[in-house]
C-alpha positions as a printed Julia matrix, in Angstrom:
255×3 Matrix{Float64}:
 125.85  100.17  129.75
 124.73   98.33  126.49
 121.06  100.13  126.64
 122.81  103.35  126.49
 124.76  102.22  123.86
 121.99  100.6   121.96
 120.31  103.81  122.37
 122.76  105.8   120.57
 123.31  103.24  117.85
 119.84  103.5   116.75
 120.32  107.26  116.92
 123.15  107.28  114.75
 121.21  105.08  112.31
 117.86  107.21  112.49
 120.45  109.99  111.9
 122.82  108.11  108.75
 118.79  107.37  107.28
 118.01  110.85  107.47
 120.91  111.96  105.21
 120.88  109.7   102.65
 117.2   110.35  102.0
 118.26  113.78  101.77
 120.54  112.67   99.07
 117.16  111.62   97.01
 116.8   115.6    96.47
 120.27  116.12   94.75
 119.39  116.17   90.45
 122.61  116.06   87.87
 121.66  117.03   84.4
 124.1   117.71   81.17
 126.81  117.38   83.95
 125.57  120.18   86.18
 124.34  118.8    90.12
 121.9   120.13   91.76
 120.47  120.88   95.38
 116.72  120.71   95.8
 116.99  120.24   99.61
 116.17  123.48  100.21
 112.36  122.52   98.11
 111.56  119.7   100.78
 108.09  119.57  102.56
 106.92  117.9   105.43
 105.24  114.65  105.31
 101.54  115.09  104.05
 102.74  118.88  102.41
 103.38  119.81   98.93
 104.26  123.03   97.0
 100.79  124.91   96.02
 100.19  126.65   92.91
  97.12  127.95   91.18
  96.51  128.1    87.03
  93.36  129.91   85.55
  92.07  130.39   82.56
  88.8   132.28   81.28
  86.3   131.08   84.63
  88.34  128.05   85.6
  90.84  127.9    88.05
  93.17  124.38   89.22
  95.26  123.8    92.28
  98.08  122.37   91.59
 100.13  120.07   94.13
 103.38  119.03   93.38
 106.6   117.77   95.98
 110.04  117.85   93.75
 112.2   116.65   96.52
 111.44  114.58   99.35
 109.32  112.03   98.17
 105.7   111.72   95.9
 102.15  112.46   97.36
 100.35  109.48   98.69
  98.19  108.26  101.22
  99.49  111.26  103.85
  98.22  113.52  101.76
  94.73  111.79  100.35
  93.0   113.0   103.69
  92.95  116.46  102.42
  90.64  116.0    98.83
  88.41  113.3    99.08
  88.42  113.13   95.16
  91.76  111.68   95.18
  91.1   108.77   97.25
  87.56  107.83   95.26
  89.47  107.76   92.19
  92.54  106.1    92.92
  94.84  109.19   91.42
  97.16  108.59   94.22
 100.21  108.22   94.51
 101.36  110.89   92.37
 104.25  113.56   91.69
 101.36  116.11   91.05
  97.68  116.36   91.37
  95.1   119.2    90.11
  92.29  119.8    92.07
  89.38  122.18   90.12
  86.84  124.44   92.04
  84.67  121.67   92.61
  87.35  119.64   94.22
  88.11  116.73   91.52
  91.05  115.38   91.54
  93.22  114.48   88.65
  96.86  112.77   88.64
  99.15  114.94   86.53
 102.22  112.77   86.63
 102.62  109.55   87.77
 105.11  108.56   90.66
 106.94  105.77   88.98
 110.73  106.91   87.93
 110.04  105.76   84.61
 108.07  108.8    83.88
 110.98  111.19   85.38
 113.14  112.95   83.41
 115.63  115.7    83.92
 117.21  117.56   81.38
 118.82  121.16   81.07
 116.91  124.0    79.45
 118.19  126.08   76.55
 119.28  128.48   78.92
 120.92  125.73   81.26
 118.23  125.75   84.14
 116.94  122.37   85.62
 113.96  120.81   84.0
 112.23  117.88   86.12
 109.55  116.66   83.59
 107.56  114.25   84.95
 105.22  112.15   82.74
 102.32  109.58   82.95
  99.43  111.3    84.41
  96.03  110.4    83.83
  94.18  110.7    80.45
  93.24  114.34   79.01
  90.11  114.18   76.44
  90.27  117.3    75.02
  94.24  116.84   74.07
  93.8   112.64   73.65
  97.2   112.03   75.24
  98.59  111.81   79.2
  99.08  114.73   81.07
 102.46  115.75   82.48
 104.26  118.53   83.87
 107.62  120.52   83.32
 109.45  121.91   86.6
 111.83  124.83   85.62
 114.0   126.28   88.42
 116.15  129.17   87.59
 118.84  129.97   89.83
 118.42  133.36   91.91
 119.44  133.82   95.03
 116.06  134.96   96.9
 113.36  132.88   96.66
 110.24  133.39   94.65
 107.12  131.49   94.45
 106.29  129.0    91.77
 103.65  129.7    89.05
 101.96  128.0    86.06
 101.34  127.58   82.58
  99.79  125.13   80.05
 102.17  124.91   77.0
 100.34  125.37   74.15
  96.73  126.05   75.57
  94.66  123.19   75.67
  97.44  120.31   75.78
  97.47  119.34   79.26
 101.09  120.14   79.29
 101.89  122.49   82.02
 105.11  123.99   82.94
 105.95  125.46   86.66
 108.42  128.15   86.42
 110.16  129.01   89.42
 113.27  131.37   90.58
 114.95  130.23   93.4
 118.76  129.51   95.2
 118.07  125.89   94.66
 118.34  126.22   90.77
 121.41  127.09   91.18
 124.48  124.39   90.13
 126.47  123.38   93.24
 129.98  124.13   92.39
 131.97  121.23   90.78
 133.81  119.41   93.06
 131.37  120.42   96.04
 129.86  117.82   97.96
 126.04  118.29   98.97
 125.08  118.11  102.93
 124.04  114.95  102.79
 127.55  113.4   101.68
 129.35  115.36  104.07
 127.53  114.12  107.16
 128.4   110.48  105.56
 131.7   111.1   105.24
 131.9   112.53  108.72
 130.1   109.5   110.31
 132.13  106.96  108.21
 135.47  108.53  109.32
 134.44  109.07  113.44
 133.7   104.77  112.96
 136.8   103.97  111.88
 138.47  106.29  114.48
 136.34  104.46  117.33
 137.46  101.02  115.93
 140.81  101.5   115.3
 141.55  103.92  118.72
 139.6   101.72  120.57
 141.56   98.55  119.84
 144.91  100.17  120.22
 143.77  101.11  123.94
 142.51   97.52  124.78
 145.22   96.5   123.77
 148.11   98.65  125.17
 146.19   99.86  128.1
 144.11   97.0   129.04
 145.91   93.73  128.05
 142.93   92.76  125.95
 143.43   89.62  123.66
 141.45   87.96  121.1
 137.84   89.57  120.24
 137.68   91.22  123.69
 140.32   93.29  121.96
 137.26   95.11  120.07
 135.75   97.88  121.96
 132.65   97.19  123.82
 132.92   93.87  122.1
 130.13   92.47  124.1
 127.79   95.43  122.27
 128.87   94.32  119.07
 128.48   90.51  119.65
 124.77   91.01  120.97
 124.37   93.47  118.24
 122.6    91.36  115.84
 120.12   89.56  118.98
 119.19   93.13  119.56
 117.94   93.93  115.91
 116.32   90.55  115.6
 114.52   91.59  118.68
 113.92   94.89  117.1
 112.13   93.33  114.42
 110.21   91.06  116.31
 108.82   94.01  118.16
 107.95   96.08  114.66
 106.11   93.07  113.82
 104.32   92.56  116.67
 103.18   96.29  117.0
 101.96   96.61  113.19
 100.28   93.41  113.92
  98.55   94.85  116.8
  97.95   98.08  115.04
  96.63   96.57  112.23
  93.98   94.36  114.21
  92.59   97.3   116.33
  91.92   99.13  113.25
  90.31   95.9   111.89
  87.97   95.87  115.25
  87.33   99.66  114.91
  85.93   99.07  111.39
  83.97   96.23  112.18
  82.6    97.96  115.75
């Protein structure tokens, strides 16, 4: 019936969503593409890696594919939040648990470049003010292919500068082979060609099997027609929820 349908629509969607934001991970520098899919986290998660020098040690937290840290991820250092450092594509949290934005999350201050050696550099720019250096800090992301995976670590290039470079070996370094396609496209591809199928098979057999004439010739026409009701209603409902969530959490505050 057309909830069923409806049901599978919005799966296909949630599904056709998912892919194309996995698209967000694939990088092309000097001609060379690649696959960071492999580097996604979870939502509130980021890649953890620790730099010391002399007595001092910093946490660094940094998310190359799959989005920047924000408010998921504020919970966790307190530090972050008081001082407004996110979002961010990196933070650096010191033994005492201050926080401090080492690149910013605007694509403006993204870069990516090949290294001398052709490895992928993600340098990422704009983070907040370093006194001892007097300039921004920002941060250099180095992957080298190899095929097992190794975990990231640190440096600051020269001392002192607030530049820092992560160098890490792993498969996702590695250049996709020209004239490959990355997951993401494939599953596109795939759904693109199964909709045309379903239109084009579906009219043929209302038509030649069922007689069908005019737009009852389209399959499950009435579906399709009450498609765009459906999503207004959709909307109407998103609004009406975050409406309602929003208020309850305005009560709780005030309570």
């Amino acid at each position: 019936d057309t909830s069923n349908r409806m049901k599978l629509f919005i799966l296909a969607l949630s599904l056709a969503a998912l892919v194309v934001a996995d698209s967000t991970c694939v990088f092309t520098a000097g001609g060379k593409t690649f696959d960071l899919t492999a580097l996604k986290k979870n939502t509130g998660e980021a890649w953890d890696t620790i730099y010391s020098t002399g007595t001092d040690s910093w946490h660094f937290y940094f998310q190359p594919c799959g989005g920047n840290l924000d408010s998921t991820f504020t919970g966790k250092f307190q530090d972050c939040t008081d001082k407004a450092q996110l979002p961010a594509a990196c933070i650096q949290i010191d033994r005492y648990g201050q926080c401090k934005r080492v690149a910013a999350a605007t694509p403006a201050d993204t870069f990516t470049t090949l290294t001398t050696e052709g490895n992928l550099n993600l340098t990422y720019g704009g983070g907040a003010y370093c006194m001892g250096a007097a300039h921004n800090r920002q941060i250099h992301i180095v992957l080298t292919c190899n095929q097992v995976a190794g975990e990231p670590t640190i440096r600051e290039d020269p001392a002192g500068s607030c530049f820092y470079t992560v160098d890490w070996a792993h498969p996702a370094g590695c250049v996709v082979p020209s004239g490959g396609m990355s997951f993401g496209w494939i599953m596109i591809i795939i759904m693109l060609v199964c909709f045309v199928l379903y239109i084009v098979g579906g009219m043929a057999f209302m038509k030649f099997k069922k007689g069908a004439t005019g737009k009852e010739i389209i399959p499950n026409s009435a579906f399709w027609f009450g498609l765009p009701g459906l999503c207004w209603d959709g909307m109407k409902f998103l609004f009406h929820l975050c409406t309602f969530c929003c208020r309850k959490q305005g009560y709780s505050s005030l309570a």
